[in-house]
Coordinates of C-alpha atoms and ligand atoms in Angstrom, one line a residue:
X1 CA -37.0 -5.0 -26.7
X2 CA -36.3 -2.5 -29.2
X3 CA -32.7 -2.3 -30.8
X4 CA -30.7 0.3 -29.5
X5 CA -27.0 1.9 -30.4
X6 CA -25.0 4.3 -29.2
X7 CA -22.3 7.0 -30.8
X8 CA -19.3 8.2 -28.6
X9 CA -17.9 11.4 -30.1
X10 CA -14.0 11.4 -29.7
X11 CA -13.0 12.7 -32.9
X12 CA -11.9 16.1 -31.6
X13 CA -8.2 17.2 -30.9
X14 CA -9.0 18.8 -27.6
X15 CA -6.9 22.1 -28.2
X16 CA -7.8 23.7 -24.6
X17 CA -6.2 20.6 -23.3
X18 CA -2.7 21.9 -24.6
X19 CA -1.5 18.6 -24.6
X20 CA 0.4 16.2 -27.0
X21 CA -1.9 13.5 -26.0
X22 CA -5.3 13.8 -28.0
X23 CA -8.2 14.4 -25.4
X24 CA -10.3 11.7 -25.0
X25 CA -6.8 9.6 -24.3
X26 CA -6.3 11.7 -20.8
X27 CA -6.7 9.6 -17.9
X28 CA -9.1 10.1 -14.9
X29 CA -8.7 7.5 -12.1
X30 CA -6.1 6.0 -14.5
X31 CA -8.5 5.1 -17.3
X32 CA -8.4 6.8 -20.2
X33 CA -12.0 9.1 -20.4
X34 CA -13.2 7.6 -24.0
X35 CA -12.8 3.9 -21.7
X36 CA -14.6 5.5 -19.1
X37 CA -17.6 6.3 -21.7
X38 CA -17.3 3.4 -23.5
X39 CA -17.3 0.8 -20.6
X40 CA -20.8 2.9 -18.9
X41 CA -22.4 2.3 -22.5
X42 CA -21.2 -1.3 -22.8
X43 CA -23.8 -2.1 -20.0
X44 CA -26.6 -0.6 -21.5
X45 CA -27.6 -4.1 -23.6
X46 CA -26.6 -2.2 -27.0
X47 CA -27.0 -3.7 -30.3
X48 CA -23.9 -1.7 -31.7
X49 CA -21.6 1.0 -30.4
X50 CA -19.8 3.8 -33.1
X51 CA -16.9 5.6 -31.9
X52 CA -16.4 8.6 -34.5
X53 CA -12.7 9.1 -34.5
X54 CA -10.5 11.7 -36.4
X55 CA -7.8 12.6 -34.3
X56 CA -5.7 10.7 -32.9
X57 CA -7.8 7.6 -34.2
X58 CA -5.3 4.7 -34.7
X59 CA -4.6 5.4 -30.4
X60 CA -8.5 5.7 -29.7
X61 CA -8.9 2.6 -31.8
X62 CA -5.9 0.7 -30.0
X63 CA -7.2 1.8 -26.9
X64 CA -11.2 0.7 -27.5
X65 CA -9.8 -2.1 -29.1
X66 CA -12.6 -4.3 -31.6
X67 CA -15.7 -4.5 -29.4
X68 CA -16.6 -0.8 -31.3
X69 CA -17.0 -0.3 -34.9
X70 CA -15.6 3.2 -35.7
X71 CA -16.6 5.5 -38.5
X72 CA -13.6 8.5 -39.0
X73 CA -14.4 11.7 -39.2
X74 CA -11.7 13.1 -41.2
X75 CA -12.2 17.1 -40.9
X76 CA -13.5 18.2 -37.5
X77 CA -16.6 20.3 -38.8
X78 CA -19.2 19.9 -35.7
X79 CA -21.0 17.1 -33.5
X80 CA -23.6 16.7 -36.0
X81 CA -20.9 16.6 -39.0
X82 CA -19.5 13.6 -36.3
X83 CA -22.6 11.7 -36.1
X84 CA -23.5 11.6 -39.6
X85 CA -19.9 9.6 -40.2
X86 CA -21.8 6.9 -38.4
X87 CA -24.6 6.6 -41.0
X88 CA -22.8 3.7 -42.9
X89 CA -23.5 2.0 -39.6
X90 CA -27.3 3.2 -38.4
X91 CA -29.0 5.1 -41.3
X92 CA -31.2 2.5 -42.3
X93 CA -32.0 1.3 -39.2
X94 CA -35.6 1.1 -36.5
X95 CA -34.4 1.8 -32.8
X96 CA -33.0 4.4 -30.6
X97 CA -29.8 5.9 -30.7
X98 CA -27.9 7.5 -27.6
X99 CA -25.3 9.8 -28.3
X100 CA -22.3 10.5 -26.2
X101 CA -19.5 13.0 -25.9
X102 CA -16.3 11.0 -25.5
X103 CA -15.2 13.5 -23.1
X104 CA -18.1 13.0 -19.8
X105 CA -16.2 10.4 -18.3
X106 CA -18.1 10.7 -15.3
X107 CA -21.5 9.4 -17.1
X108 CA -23.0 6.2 -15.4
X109 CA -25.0 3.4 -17.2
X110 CA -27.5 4.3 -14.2
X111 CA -28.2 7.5 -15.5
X112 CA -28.5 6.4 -19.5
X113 CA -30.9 4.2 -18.4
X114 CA -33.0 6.0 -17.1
X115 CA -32.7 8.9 -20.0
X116 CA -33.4 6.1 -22.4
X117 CA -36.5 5.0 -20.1
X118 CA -37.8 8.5 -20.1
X119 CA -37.3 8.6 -23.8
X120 CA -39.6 5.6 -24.1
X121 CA -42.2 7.0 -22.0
X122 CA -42.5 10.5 -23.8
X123 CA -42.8 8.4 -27.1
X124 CA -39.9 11.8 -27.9
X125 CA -37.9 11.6 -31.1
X126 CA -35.3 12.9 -29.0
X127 CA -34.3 13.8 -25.2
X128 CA -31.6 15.4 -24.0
X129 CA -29.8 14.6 -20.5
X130 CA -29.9 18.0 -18.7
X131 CA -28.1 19.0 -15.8
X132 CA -28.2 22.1 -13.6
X133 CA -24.7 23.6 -13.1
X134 CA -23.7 26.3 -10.8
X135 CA -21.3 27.6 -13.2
X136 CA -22.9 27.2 -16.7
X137 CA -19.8 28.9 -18.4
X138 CA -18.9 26.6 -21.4
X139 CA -22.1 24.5 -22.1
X140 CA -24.8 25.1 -24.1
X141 CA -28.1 26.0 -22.4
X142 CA -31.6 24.7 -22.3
X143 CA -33.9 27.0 -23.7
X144 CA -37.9 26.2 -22.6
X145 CA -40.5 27.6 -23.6
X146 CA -43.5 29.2 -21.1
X147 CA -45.1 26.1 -20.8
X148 CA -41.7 24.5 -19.9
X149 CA -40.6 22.5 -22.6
X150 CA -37.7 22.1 -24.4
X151 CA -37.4 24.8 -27.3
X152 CA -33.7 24.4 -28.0
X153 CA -30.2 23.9 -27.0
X154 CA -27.9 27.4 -27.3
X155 CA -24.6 27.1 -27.4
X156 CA -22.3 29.4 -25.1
X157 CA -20.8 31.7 -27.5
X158 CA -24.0 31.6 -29.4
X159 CA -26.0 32.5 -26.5
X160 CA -27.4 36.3 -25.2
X161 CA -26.7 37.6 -22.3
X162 CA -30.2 36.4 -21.3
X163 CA -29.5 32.5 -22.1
X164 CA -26.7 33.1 -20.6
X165 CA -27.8 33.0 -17.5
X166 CA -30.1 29.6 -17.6
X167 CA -28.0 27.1 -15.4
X168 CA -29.8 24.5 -17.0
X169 CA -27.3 22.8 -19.5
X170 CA -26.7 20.3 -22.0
X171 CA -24.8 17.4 -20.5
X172 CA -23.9 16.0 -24.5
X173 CA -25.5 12.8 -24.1
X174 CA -29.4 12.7 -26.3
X175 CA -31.2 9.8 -27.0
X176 CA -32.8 9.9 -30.3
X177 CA -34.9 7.7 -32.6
X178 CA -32.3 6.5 -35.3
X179 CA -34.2 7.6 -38.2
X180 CA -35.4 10.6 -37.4
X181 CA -31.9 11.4 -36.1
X182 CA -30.2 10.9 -39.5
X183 CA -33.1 12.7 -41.3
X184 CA -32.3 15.7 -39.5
X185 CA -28.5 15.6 -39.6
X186 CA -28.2 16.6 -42.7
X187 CA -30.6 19.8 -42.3
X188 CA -28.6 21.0 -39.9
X189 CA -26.1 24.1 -40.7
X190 CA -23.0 25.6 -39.5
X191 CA -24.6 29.1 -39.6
X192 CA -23.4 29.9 -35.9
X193 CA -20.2 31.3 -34.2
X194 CA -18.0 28.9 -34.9
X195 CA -19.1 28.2 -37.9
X196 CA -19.9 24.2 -36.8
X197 CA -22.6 21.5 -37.4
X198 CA -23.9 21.2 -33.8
X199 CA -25.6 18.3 -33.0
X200 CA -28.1 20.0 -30.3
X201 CA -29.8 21.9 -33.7
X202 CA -31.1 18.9 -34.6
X203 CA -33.7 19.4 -31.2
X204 CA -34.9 22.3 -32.4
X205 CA -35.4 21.2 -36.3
X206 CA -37.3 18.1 -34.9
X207 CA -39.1 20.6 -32.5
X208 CA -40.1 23.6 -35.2
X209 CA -41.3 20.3 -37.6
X210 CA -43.8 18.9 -35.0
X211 CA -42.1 16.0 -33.3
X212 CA -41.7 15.6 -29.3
X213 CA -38.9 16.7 -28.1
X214 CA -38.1 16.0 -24.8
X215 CA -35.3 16.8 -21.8
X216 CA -34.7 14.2 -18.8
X217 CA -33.1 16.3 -15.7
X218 CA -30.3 14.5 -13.8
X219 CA -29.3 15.6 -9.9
X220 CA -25.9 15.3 -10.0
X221 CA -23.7 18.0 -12.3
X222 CA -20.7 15.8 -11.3
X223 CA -22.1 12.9 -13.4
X224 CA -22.1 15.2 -16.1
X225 CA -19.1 17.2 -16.4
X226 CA -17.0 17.4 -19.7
X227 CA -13.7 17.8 -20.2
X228 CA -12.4 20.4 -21.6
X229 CA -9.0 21.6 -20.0
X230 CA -6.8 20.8 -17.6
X231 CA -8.8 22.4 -14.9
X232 CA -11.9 20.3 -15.9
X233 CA -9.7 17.5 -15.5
X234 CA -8.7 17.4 -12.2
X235 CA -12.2 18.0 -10.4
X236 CA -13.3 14.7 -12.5
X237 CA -10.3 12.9 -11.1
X238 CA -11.3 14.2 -7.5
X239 CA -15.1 13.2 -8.3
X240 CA -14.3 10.0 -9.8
X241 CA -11.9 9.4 -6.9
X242 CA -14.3 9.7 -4.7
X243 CA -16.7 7.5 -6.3
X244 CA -14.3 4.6 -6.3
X245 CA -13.5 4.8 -2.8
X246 CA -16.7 5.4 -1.7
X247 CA -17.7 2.1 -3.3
X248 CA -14.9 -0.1 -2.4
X249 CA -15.5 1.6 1.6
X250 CA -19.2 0.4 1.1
X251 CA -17.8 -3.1 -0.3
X252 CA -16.3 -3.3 3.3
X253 CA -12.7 -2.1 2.8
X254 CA -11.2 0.4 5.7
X255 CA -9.6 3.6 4.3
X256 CA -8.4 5.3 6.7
X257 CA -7.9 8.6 4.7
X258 CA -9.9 8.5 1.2
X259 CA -8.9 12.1 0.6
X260 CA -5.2 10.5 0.3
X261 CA -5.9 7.3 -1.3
X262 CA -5.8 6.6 -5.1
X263 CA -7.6 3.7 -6.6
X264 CA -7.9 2.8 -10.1
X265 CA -10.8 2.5 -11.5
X266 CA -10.3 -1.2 -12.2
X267 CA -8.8 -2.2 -9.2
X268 CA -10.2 -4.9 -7.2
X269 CA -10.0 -5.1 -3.3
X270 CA -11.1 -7.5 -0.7
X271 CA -13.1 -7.3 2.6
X272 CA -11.1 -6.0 5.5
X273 CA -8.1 -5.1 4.0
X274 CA -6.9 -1.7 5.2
X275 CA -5.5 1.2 3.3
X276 CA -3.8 3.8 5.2
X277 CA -2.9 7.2 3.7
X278 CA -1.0 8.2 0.6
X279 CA -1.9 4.2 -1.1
X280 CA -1.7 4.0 -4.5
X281 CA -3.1 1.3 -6.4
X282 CA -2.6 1.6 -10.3
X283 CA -3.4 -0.3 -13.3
X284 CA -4.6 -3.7 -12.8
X285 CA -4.1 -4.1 -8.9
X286 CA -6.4 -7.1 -7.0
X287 CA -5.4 -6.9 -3.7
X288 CA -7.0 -9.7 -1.4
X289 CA -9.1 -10.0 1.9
X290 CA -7.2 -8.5 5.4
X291 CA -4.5 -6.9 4.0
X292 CA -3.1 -4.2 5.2
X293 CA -1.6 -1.5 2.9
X294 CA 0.5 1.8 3.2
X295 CA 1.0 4.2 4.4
X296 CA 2.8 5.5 1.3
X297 CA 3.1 2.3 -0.7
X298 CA 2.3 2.6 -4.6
X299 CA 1.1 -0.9 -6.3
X300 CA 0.7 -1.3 -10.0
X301 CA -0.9 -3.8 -12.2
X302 CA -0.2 -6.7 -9.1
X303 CA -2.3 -9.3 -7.7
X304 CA -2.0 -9.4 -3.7
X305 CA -3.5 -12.4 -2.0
X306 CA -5.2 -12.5 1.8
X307 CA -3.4 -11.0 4.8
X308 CA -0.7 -9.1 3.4
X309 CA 1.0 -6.0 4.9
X310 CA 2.7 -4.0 2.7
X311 CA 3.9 -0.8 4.2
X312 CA 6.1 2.2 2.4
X313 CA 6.8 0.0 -0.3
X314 CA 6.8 0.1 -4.2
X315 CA 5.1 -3.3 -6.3
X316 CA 4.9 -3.2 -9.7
X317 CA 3.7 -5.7 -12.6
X318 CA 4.0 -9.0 -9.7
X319 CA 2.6 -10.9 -7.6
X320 CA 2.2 -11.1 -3.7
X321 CA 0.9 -14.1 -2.1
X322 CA -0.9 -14.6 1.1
X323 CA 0.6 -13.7 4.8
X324 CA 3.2 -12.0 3.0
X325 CA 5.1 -8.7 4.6
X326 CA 6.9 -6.4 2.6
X327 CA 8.8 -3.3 3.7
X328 CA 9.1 -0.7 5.2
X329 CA 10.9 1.0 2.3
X330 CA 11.0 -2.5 -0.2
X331 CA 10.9 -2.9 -4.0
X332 CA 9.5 -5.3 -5.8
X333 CA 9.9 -4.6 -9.5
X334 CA 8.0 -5.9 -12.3
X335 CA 7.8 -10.3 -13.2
X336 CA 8.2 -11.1 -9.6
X337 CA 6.3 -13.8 -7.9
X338 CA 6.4 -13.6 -3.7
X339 CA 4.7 -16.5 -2.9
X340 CA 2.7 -17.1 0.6
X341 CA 4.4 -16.0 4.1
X342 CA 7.9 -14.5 2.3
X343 CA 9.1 -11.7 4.7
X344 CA 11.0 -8.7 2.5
X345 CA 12.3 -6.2 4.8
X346 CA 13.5 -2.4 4.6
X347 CA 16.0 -2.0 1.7
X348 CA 15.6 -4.9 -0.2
X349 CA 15.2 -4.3 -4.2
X350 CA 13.7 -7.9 -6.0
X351 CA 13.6 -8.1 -9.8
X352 CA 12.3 -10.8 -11.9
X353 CA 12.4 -13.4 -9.3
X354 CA 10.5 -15.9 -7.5
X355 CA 10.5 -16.8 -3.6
X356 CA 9.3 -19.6 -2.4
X357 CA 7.0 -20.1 0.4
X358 CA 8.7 -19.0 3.9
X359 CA 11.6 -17.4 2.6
X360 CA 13.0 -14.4 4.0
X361 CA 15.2 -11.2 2.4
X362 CA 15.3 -9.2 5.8
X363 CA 17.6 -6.1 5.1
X364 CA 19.4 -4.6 2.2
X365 CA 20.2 -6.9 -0.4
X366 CA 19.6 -6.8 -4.1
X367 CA 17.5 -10.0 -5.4
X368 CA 17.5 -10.3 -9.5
X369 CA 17.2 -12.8 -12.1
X370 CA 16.6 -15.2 -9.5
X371 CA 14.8 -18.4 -8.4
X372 CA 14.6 -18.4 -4.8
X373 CA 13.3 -21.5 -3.3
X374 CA 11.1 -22.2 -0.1
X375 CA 12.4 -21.4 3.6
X376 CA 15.7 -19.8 2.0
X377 CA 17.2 -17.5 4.0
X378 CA 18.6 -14.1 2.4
X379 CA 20.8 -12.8 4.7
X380 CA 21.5 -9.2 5.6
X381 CA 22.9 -7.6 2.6
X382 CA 22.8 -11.1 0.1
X383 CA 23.1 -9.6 -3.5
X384 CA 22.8 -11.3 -6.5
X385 CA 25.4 -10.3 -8.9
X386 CA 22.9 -10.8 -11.6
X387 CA 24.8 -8.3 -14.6
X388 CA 28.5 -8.5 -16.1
X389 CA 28.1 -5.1 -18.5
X390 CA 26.3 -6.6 -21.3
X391 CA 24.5 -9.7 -20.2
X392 CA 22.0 -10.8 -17.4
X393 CA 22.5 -14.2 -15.4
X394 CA 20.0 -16.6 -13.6
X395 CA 20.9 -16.9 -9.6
X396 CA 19.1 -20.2 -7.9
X397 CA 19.1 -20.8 -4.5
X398 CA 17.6 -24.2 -3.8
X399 CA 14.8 -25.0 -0.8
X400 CA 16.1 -24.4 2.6
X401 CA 19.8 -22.9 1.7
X402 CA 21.0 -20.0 3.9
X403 CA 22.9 -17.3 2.8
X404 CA 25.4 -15.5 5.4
X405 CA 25.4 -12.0 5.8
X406 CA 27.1 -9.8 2.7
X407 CA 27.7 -12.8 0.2
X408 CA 27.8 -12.0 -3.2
X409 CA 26.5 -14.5 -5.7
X410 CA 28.1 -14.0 -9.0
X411 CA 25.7 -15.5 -11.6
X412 CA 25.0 -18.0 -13.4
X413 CA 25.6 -20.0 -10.0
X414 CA 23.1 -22.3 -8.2
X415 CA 23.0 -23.0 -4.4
X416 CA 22.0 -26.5 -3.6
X417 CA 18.8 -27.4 -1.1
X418 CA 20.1 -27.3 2.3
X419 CA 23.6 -25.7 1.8
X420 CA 25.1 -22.7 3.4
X421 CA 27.4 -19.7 2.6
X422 CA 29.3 -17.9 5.0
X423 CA 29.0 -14.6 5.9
X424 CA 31.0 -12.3 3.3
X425 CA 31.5 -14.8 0.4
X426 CA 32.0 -14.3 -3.5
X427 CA 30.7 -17.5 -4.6
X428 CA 31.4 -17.8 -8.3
X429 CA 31.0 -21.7 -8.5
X430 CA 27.9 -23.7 -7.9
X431 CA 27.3 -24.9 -4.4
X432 CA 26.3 -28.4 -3.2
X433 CA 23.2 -29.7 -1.7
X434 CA 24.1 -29.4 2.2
X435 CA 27.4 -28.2 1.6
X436 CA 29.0 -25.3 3.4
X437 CA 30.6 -22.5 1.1
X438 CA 33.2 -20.2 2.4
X439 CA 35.0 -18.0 -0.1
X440 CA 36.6 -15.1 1.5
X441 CA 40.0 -14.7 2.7
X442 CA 41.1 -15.8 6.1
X443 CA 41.8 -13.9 9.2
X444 CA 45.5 -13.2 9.8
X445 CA 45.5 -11.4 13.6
X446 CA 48.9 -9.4 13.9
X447 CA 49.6 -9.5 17.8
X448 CA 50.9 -6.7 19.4
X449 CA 50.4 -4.2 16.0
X450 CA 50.0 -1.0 18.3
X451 CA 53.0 -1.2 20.3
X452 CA 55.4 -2.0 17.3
X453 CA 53.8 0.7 15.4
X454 CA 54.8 3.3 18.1
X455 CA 58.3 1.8 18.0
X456 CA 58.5 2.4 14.2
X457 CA 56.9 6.0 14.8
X458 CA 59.8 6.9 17.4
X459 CA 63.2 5.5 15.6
Ligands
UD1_1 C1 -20.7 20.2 -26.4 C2 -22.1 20.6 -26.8 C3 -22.6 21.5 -25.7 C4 -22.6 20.7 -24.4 C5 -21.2 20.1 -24.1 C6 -21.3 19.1 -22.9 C7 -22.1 20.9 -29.2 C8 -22.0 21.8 -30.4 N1 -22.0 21.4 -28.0 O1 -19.9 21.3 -26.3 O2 -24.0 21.8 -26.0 O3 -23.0 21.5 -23.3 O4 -20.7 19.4 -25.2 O5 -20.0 18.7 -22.5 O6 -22.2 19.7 -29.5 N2 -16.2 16.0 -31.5 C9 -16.1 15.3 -32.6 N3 -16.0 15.9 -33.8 C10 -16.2 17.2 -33.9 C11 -16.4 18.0 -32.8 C12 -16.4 17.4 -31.6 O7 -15.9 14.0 -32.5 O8 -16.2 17.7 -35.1 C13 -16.3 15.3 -30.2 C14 -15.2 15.7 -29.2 O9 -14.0 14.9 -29.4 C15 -15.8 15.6 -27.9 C16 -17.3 15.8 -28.1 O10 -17.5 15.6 -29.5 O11 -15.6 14.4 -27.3 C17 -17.8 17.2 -27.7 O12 -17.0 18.2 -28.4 P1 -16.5 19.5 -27.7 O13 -15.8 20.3 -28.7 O14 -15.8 19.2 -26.4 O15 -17.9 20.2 -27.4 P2 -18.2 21.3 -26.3 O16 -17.8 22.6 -26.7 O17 -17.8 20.8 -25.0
CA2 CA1 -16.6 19.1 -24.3

């Protein structure tokens, strides 16, 4: 097969993004939009990928990480000034290049495939992905000439009032062959509105010197979209939203309200499993077969095994096992491992601690720093006294222990397999294997308290 590369453009600022954060870096779905780009184009069976950074390019390059080489463009002078950075890279080299803007995060592999397929079969020095918008505002247009081919890309501001109205666009993603592409880059001038090196004058300098030039039309606008603003932003979140839970409902997962449910794009999800309205699964979530999630529950970078419920509850950076119920209205904060059939109920707060298999934290208590064995039982309001002001402290509680009702357990301390510890204890010192710990202060009854109180009242 013939070699083929691709250039992402995400060396711009983004100023209509108004935004501290440079614009390819702005999330949709929770990925960042230059990820997006860059993980469609990984598919395509490319020889090399160039990201063209400028600004912002030590966080692009952190973010891509070192599967792309990365050419900087240091002055922001056009699209074609961006490609050309990546001549150190391509110049020299036979094959076909696809170009894309860092900002369509909504571009598939699907659809560069096929571009690149039509590119082969028109023999074309270069094709351009074309959409039709309803609202062209903001793109450059597709000009054609009587016979219906591609003539030349007009920019918006560049355009008259007559190109203005073609709704047929330029989506910013071009196949071209390599060496003709670099040829033409540098005969391309900024004599224009603003001034720039556009990239789409390079289709009508190969046209007007004799070369095909050709334009592949895709169906879906939403594919297409780029992000410019804030605006733009949030209908590519609700398209790419609905992408994901379109294919994870077609992958055999129940969500009961997808207009209300918010998956990340990497998130993994098993057969069955339910999601009820207002879910949120963030990051890095796998979440097993036959679970049921939500409503309202909010789960970030966590694995969850097989037939979990999780209901109004918050899981961050941890993992669930199987047959496992948490909430309503739990906690489970980040480097926590719940293993299989652990029941946390309403109230409960876990940090940095494991539960063993069985065990149970049924109502209000605070669980942290803590190793919690298998069939413990937490009782109602158990807290770990886990901090003294400066310093955090390891809590054990060893297989089968039970703790009573409103016990505090003032770390470092260990509860031994088997023991017990009454209701309303401070324990401050380890307890034994099997042992019974009561650390409170006896009843005292005072008999007849009333009536002697009324005497006092009346003398
Ligand atoms: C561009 C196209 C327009 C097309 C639209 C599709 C040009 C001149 N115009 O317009 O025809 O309809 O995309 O979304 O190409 N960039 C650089 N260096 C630069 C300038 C831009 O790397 O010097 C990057 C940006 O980071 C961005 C991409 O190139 O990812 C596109 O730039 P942008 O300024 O957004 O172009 P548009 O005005 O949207
Ligand atoms: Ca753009």
């Amino acid at each position: 097969m013939e070699n083929r590369y691709a250039v992402i453009l995400a060396a711009g600022k983004g100023t209509r993004m108004k935004s501290k954060l440079y614009k390819v870096l702005h999330s949709v779905c929770g990925k960042p939009m230059v990820q997006h780009v860059f993980d469609e184009a990984s598919k395509l069976n490319l020889n090399k990928i160039v990201t063209i950074v400028g600004h912002g390019a030590e966080d692009v390059q952190a973010q891509l990480g070192d599967k792309s080489e990365y050419a900087i463009q240091e002055e922001q002078l056009g699209t074609a000034h961006a490609v050309i950075q990546a001549k150190d890279f391509l110049e020299d080299k036979e094959g076909t290049t696809v170009v894309i803007c860092g900002d369509t995060p909504l571009i598939t592999a699907e659809t560069m495939e096929a571009l690149l397929t039509h590119h082969e079969e028109m023999h074309a020095k270069a094709t351009i992905l074309t959409a039709g918008a309803e609202d062209p505002t903001g793109y450059g247009r597709i000009v054609r000439n009587q016979e219906g081919h591609v003539e030349k890309i007009v920019e918006h501001k560049d355009a008259s009032e007559e190109e203005r109205k073609i709704t047929e666009i330029n989506t910013g993603t071009y196949c071209f062959d390599n060496k003709a592409l670099f040829e033409t880059l540098s005969k391309v001038s900024n004599d224009n509105v603003q001034g720039e090196y556009y990239l789409p004058d390079v289709i009508e300098i190969l046209k007007n010197g004799g070369e095909i030039v050709s334009a592949y039309q895709t169906s879906s606008f939403e594919e297409t979209i780029g992000i410019n603003d804030r605006v733009a932003l949030s209908q590519a979140e609700a398209w790419m939203k609905k992408r994901i839970n379109t294919a994870h409902m077609r992958n055999g997962v129940t969500i009961i309200d997808p207009e209300n449910t918010y998956i990340s794009a990497d998130a993994v999800i098993g057969r069955d499993t339910i999601l009820y309205p207002g879910t949120i699964l963030s990051g890095n979530a796998s979440i097993g077969e036959d679970c049921e999630i939500g409503p309202n529950s909010e789960i970030k970078d966590s694995s969850v095994g097989d037939r979990t419920v999780i209901r109004q509850s918050v899981v961050h950076s941890s993992s669930v096992g199987n047959e496992v119920k948490i909430g309503p209205f739990a906690h489970i904060r980040p480097k926590s491992a719940i293993s299989d059939e652990v029941k946390i109920g309403n109230f409960v707060e876990i940090k940095k601690t494991s539960m063993g298999a069985g065990s149970k934290a049924s109502h209000l208590s605070y669980i942290g720093d803590a190793e919690i064995g298998a069939d413990v039982n937490l009782g109602c309001g158990s807290i770990t006294v886990n901090y003294d002001g400066k310093n955090k402290f390891l809590t054990k509680v060893e297989d089968g222990a039970f703790i009573g009702c409103n016990s505090n357990l003032v770390a470092p301390v260990t509860v031994g397999k088997g023991a017990y510890v009454a209701a309303g204890s401070t324990i401050t010192e380890n307890v034994p294997g099997n042992g019974l710990s009561i650390a409170r202060a006896r009843q005292v009854n005072k008999e007849n308290y009333v009536e002697r109180l009324s005497m006092n009242k009346n003398s």
